[in-house]
PDB file of C-alpha atoms in Angstrom:
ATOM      1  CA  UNK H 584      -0.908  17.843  -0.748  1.00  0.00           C
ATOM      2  CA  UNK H 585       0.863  14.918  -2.221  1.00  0.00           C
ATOM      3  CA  UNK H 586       3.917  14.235  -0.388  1.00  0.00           C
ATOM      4  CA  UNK H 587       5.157  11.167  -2.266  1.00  0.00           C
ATOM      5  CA  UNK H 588       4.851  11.817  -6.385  1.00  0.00           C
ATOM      6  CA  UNK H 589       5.182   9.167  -8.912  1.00  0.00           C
ATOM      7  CA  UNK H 590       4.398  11.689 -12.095  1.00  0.00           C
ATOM      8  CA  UNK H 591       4.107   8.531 -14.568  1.00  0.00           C
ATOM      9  CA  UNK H 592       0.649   7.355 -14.660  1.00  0.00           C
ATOM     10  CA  UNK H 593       2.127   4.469 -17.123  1.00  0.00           C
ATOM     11  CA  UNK H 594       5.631   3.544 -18.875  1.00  0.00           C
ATOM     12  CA  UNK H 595       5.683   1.156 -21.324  1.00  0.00           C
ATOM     13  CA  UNK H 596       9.055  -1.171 -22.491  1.00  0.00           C
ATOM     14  CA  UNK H 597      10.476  -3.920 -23.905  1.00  0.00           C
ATOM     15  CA  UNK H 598      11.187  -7.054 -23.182  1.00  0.00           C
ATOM     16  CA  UNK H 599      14.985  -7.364 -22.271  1.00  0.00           C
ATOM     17  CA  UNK H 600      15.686  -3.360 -21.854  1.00  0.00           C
ATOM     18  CA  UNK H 601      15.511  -1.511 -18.672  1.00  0.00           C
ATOM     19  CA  UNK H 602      12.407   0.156 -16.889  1.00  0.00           C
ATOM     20  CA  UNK H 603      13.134   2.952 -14.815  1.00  0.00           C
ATOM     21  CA  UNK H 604      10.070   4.063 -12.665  1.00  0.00           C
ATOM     22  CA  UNK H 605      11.058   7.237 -11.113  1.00  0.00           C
ATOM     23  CA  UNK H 606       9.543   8.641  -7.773  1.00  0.00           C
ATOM     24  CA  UNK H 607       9.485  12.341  -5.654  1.00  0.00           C
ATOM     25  CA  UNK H 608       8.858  13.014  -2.383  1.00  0.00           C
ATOM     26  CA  UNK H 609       8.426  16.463  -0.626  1.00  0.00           C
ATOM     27  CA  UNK H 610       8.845  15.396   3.054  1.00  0.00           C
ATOM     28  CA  UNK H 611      12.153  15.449   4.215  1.00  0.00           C
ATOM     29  CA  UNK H 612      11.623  13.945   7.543  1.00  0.00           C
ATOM     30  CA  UNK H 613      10.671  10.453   5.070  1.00  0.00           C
ATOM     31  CA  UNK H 614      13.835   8.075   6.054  1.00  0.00           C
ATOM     32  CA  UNK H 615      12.605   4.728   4.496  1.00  0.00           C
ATOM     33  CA  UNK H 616      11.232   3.904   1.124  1.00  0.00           C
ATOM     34  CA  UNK H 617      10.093   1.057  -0.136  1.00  0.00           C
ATOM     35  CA  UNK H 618       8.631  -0.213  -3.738  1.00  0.00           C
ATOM     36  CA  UNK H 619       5.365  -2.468  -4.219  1.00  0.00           C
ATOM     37  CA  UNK H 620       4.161  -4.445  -7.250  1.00  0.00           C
ATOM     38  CA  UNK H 621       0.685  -4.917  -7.708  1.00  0.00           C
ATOM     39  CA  UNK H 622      -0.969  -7.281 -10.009  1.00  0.00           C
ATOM     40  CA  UNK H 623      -5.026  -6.916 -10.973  1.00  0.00           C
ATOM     41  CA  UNK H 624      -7.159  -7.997  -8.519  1.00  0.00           C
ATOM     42  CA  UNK H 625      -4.320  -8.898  -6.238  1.00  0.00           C
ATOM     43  CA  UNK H 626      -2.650  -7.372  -2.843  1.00  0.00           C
ATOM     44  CA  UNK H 627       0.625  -4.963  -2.970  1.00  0.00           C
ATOM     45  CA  UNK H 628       3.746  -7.020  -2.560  1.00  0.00           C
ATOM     46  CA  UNK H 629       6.735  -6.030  -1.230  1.00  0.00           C
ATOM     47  CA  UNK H 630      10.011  -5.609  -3.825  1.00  0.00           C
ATOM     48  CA  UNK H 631      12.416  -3.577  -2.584  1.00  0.00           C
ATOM     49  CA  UNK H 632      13.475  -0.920  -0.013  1.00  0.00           C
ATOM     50  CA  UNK H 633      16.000   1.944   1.277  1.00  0.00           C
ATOM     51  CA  UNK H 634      17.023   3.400   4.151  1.00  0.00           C
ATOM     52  CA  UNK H 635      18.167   7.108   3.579  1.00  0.00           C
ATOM     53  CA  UNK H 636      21.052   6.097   5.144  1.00  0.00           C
ATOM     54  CA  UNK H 637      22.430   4.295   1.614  1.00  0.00           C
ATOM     55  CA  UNK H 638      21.862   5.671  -1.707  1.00  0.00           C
ATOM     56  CA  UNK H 639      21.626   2.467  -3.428  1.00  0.00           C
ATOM     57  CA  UNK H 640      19.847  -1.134  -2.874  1.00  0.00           C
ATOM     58  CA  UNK H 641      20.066  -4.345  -5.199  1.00  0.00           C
ATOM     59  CA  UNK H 642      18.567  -7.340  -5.285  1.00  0.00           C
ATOM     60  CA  UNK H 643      18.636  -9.525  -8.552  1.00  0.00           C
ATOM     61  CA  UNK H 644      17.530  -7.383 -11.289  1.00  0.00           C
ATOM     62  CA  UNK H 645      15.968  -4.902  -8.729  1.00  0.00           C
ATOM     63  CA  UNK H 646      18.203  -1.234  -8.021  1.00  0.00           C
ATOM     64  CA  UNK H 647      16.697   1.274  -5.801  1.00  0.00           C
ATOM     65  CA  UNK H 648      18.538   4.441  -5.975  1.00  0.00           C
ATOM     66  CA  UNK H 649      17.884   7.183  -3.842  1.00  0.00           C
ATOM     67  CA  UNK H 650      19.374  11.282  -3.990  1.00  0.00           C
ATOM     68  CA  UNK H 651      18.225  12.820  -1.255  1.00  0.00           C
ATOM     69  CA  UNK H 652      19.424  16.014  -1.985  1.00  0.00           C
ATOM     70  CA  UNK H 653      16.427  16.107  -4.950  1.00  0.00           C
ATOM     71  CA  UNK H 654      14.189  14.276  -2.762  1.00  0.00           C
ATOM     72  CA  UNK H 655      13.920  11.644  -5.651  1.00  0.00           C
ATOM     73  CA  UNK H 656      13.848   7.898  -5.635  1.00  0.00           C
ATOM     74  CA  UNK H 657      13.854   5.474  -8.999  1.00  0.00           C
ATOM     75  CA  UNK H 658      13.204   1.776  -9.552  1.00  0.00           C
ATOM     76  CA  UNK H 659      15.318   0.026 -12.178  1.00  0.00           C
ATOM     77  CA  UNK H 660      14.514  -3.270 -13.804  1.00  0.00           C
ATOM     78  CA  UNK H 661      16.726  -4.849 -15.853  1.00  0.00           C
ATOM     79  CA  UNK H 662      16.632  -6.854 -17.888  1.00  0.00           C
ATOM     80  CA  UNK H 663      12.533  -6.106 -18.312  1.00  0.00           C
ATOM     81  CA  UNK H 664      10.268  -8.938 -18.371  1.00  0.00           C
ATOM     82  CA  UNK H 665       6.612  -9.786 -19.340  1.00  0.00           C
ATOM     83  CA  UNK H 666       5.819 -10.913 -15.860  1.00  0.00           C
ATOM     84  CA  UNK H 667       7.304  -7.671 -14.622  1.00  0.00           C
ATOM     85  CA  UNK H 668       3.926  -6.345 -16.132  1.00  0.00           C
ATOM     86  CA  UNK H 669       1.952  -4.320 -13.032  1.00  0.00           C
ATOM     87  CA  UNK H 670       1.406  -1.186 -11.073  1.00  0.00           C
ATOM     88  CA  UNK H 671       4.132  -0.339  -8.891  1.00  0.00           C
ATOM     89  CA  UNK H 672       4.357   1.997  -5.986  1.00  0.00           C
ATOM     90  CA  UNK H 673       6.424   3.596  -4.474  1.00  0.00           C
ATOM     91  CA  UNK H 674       6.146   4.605  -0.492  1.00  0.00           C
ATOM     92  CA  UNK H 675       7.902   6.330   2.290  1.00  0.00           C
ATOM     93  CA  UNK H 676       7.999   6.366   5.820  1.00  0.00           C
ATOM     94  CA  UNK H 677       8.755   8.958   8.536  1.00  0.00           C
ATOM     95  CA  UNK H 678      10.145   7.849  11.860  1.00  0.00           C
ATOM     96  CA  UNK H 679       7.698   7.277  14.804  1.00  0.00           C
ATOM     97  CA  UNK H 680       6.221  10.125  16.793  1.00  0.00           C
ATOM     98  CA  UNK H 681       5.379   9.562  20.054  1.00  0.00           C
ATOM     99  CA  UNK H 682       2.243   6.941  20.246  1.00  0.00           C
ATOM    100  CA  UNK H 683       2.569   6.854  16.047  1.00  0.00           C
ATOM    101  CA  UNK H 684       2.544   4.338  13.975  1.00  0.00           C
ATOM    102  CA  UNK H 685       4.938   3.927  10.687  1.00  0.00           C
ATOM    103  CA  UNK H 686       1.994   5.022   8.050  1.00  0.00           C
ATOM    104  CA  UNK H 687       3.345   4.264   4.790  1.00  0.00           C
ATOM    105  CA  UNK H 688       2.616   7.145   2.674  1.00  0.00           C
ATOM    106  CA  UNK H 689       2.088   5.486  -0.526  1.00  0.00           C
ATOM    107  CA  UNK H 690       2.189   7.056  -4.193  1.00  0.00           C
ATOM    108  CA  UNK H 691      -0.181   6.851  -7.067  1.00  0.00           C
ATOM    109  CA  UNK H 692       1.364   4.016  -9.089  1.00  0.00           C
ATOM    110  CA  UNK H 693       2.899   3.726 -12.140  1.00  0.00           C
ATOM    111  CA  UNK H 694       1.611   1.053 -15.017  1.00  0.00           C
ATOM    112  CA  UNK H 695       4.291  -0.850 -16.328  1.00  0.00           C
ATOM    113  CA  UNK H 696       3.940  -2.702 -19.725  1.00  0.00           C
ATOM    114  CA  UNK H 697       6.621  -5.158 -21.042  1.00  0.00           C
ATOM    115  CA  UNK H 698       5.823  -6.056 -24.288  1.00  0.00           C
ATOM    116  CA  UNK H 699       7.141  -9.414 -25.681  1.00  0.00           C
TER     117      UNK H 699
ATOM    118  CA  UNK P1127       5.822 -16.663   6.273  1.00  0.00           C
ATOM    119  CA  UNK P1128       3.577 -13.324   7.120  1.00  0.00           C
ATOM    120  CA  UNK P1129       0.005 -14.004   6.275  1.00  0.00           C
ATOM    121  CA  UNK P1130      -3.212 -11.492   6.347  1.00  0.00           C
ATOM    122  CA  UNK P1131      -6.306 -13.230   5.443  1.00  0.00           C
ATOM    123  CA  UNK P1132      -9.285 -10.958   4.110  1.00  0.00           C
ATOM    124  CA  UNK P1133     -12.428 -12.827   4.194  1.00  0.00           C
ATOM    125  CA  UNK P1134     -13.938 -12.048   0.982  1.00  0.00           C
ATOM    126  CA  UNK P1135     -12.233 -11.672  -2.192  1.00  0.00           C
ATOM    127  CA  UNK P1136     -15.362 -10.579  -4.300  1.00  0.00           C
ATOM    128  CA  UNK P1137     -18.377  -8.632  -2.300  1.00  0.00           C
ATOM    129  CA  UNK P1138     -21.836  -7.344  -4.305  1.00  0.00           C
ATOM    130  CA  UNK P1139     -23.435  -5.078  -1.585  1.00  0.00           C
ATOM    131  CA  UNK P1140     -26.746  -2.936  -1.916  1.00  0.00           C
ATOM    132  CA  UNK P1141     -26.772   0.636  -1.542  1.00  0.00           C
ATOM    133  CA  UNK P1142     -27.778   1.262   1.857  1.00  0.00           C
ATOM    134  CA  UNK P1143     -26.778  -1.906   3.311  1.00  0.00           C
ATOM    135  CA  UNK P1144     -24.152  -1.918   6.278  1.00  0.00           C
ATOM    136  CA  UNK P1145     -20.985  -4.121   5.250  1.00  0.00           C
ATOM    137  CA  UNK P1146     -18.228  -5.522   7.083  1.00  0.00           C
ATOM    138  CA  UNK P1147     -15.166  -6.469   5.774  1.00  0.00           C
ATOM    139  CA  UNK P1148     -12.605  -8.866   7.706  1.00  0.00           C
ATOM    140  CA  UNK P1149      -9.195  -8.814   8.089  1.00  0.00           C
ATOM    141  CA  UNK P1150      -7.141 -11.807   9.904  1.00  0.00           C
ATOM    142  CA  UNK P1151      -3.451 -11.464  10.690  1.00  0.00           C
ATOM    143  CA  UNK P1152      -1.412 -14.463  12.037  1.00  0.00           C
ATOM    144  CA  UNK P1153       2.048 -12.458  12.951  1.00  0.00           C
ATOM    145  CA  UNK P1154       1.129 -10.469  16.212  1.00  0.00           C
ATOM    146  CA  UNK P1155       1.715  -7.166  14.246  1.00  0.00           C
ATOM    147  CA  UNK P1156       0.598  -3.958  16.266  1.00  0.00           C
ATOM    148  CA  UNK P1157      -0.355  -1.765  13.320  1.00  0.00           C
ATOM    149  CA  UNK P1158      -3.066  -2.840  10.780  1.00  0.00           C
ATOM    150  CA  UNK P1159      -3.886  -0.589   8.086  1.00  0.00           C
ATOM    151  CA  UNK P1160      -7.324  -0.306   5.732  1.00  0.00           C
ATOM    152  CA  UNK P1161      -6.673   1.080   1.931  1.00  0.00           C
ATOM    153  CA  UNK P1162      -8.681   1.708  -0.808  1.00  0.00           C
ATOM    154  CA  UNK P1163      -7.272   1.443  -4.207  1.00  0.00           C
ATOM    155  CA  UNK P1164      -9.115   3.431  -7.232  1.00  0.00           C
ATOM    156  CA  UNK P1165      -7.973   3.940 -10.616  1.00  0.00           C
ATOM    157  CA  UNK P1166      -5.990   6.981 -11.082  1.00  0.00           C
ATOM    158  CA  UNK P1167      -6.295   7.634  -7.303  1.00  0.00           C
ATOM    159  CA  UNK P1168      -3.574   5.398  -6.094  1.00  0.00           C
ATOM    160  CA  UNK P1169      -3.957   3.848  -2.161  1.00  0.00           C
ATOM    161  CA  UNK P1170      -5.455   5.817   0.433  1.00  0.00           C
ATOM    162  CA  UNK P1171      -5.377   5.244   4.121  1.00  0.00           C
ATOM    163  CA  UNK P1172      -8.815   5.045   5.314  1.00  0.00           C
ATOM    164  CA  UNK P1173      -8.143   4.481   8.642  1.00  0.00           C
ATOM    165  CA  UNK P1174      -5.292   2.466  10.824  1.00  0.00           C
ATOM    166  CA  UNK P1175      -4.754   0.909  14.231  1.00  0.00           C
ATOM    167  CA  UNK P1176      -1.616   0.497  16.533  1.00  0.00           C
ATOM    168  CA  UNK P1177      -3.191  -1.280  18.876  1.00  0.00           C
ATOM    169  CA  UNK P1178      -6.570  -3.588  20.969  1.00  0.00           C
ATOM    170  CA  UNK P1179      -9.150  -0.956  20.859  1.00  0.00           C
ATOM    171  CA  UNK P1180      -6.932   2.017  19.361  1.00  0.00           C
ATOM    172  CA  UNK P1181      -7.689   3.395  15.893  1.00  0.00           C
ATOM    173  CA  UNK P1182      -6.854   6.822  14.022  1.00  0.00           C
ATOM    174  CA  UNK P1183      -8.479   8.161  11.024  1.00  0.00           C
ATOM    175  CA  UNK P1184      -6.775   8.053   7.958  1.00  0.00           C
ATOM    176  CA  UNK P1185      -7.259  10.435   5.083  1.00  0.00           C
ATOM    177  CA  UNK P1186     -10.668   9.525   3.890  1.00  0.00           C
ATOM    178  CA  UNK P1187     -12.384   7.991   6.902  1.00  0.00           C
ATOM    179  CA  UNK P1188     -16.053   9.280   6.130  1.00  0.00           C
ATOM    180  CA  UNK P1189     -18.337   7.009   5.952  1.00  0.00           C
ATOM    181  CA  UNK P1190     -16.405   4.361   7.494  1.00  0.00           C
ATOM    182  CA  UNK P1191     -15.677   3.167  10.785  1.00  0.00           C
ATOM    183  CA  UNK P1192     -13.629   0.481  12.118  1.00  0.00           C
ATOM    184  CA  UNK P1193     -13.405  -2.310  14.971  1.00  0.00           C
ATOM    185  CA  UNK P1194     -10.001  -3.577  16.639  1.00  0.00           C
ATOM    186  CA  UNK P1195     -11.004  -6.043  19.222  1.00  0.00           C
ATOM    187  CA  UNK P1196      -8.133  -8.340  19.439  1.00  0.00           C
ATOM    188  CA  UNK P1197      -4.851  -8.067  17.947  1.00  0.00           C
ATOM    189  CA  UNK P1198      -4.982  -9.815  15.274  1.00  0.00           C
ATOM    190  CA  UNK P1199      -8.378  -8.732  13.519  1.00  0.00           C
ATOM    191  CA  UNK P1200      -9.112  -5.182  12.102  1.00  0.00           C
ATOM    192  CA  UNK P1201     -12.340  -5.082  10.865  1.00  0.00           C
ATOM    193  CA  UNK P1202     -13.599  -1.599   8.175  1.00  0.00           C
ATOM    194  CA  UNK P1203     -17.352  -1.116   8.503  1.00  0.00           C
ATOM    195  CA  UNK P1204     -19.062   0.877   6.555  1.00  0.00           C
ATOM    196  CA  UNK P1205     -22.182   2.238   7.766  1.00  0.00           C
ATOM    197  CA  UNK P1206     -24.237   2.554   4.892  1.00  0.00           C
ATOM    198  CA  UNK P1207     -23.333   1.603   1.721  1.00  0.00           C
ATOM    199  CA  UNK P1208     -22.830   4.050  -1.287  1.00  0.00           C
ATOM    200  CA  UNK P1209     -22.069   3.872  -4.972  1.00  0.00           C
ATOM    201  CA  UNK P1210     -19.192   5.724  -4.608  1.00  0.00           C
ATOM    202  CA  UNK P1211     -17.640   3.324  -2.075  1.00  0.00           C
ATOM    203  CA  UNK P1212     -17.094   0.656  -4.890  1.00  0.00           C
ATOM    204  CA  UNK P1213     -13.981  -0.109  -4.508  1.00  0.00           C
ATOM    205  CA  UNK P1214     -10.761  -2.735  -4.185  1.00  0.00           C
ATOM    206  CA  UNK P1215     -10.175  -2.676  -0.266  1.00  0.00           C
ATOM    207  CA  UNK P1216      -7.169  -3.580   1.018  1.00  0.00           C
ATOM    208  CA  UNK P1217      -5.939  -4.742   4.358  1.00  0.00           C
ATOM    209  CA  UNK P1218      -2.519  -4.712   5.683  1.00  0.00           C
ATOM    210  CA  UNK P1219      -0.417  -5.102   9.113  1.00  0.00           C
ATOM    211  CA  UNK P1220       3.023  -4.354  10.027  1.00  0.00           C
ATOM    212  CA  UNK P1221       6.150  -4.612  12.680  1.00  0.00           C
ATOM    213  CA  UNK P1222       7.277  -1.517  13.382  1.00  0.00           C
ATOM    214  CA  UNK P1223      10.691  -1.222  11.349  1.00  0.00           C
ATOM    215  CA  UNK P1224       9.647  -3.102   8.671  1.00  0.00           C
ATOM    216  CA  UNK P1225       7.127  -2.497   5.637  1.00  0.00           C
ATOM    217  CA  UNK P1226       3.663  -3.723   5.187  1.00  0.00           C
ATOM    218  CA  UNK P1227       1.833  -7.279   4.251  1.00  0.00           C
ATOM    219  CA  UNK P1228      -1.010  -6.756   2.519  1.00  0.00           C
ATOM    220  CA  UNK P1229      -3.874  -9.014   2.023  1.00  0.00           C
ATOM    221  CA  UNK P1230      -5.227 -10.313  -1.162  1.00  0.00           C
ATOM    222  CA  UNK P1231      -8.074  -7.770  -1.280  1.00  0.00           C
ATOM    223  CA  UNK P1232     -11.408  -7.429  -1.814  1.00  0.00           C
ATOM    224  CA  UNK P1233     -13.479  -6.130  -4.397  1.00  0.00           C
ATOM    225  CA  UNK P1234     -16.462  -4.239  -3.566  1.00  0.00           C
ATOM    226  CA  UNK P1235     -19.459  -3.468  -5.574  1.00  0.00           C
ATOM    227  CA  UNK P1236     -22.348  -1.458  -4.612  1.00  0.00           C
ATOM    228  CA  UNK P1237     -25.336  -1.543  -6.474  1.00  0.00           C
TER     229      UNK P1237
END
């Protein structure tokens, strides 16, 4: 059972407009998200995350929004680049149970293609 | 900055062969983490530790075990190597609170 949906296998855009990479989760206890970039043959990195406490994040041409009432999260990019070229994912975290640890439950990525 | 080091970036193993694959973090993190990443199958948690000597099984822990003997190195074993277990593996630690670092991977090829 997924619990954390990204139902784009691959978007593709150009340069200079926006990408919006859109993510669903089914887990309501989830209270932090976070986004990843992942290049070929290279580790995740972090980009961006979201406490359900806030319904939006920004950083540079990075927006996070979150609705928790639809359980849905989404990535903006703008303005799209070539180098924004990758698989992204998107993750969330429930809160600690007792003798837990935060397990990132991750989903299954979403190719993004800039084109020049 | 956060570093995890994973010892190999490329690996060609032989089916049958036992193969361990080493991860080094330098931040004192409590939880480390072993992934695999496959095409169309996103990440997957094969197993994780919050602790020296504490482990849990992720989603897809067969064929795979795992060593946590000091903090900061989590190593995946897997016991005998299959075809099927050609993968990108991926190592990463974390603070509780905060996301994860992942290391650079490494590629895995059984033959």
């Amino acid at each position: 059972d997924q619990q954390v949906k990204q139902n784009s296998p691959s978007l593709s855009v150009q340069e200079g407009r926006i990408s919006i990479l859109n993510c669903d989760y089914t887990n309501s206890m989830f209270d932090y998200f976070l986004w990843y970039k992942k290049y070929p043959a290279e580790g995740p990195t972090f980009l961006i995350s979201i406490s359900s406490i806030k319904d939006k994040n920004e950083d540079g041409r990075f927006t996070v929004f979150l609705n928790k009432s639809a359980k849905h999260l989404s990535l903006h990019i703008v303005p799209s680049q070539p180098g924004d070229s990758a698989v992204y994912f998107c993750a969330a975290s429930a809160p600690l149970s007792q003798g837990g640890s935060e397990k990132l439950v991750f989903g299954k990525g979403t190719k993004l293609t800039v084109n020049p | 900055d956060v570093k995890v080091t994973q010892s190999s970036r490329y690996l060609v193993k032989r089916t049958g062969e036992k193969v361990f694959l080493e991860c080094v973090q330098d931040m004192d993190h409590e939880n480390m983490f072993w992934y695999r990443q496959d095409p169309g199958l996103g990440l997957r948690l094969i197993y994780f530790s919050y602790d020296v000597k504490m482990k849990e099984k992720g989603d897809i822990p067969e064929g795979y075990s795992v060593s946590r003997e000091k903090k900061e190195r989590f190593s995946l074993i897997l016991e005998s190597a299959s075809t099927n277990q050609t993968s990108m593996y991926l190592c990463a630690s974390k603070v509780q609170g905060y996301g994860y670092t992942f290391g650079s991977g490494t590629r895995l090829t059984v033959v």
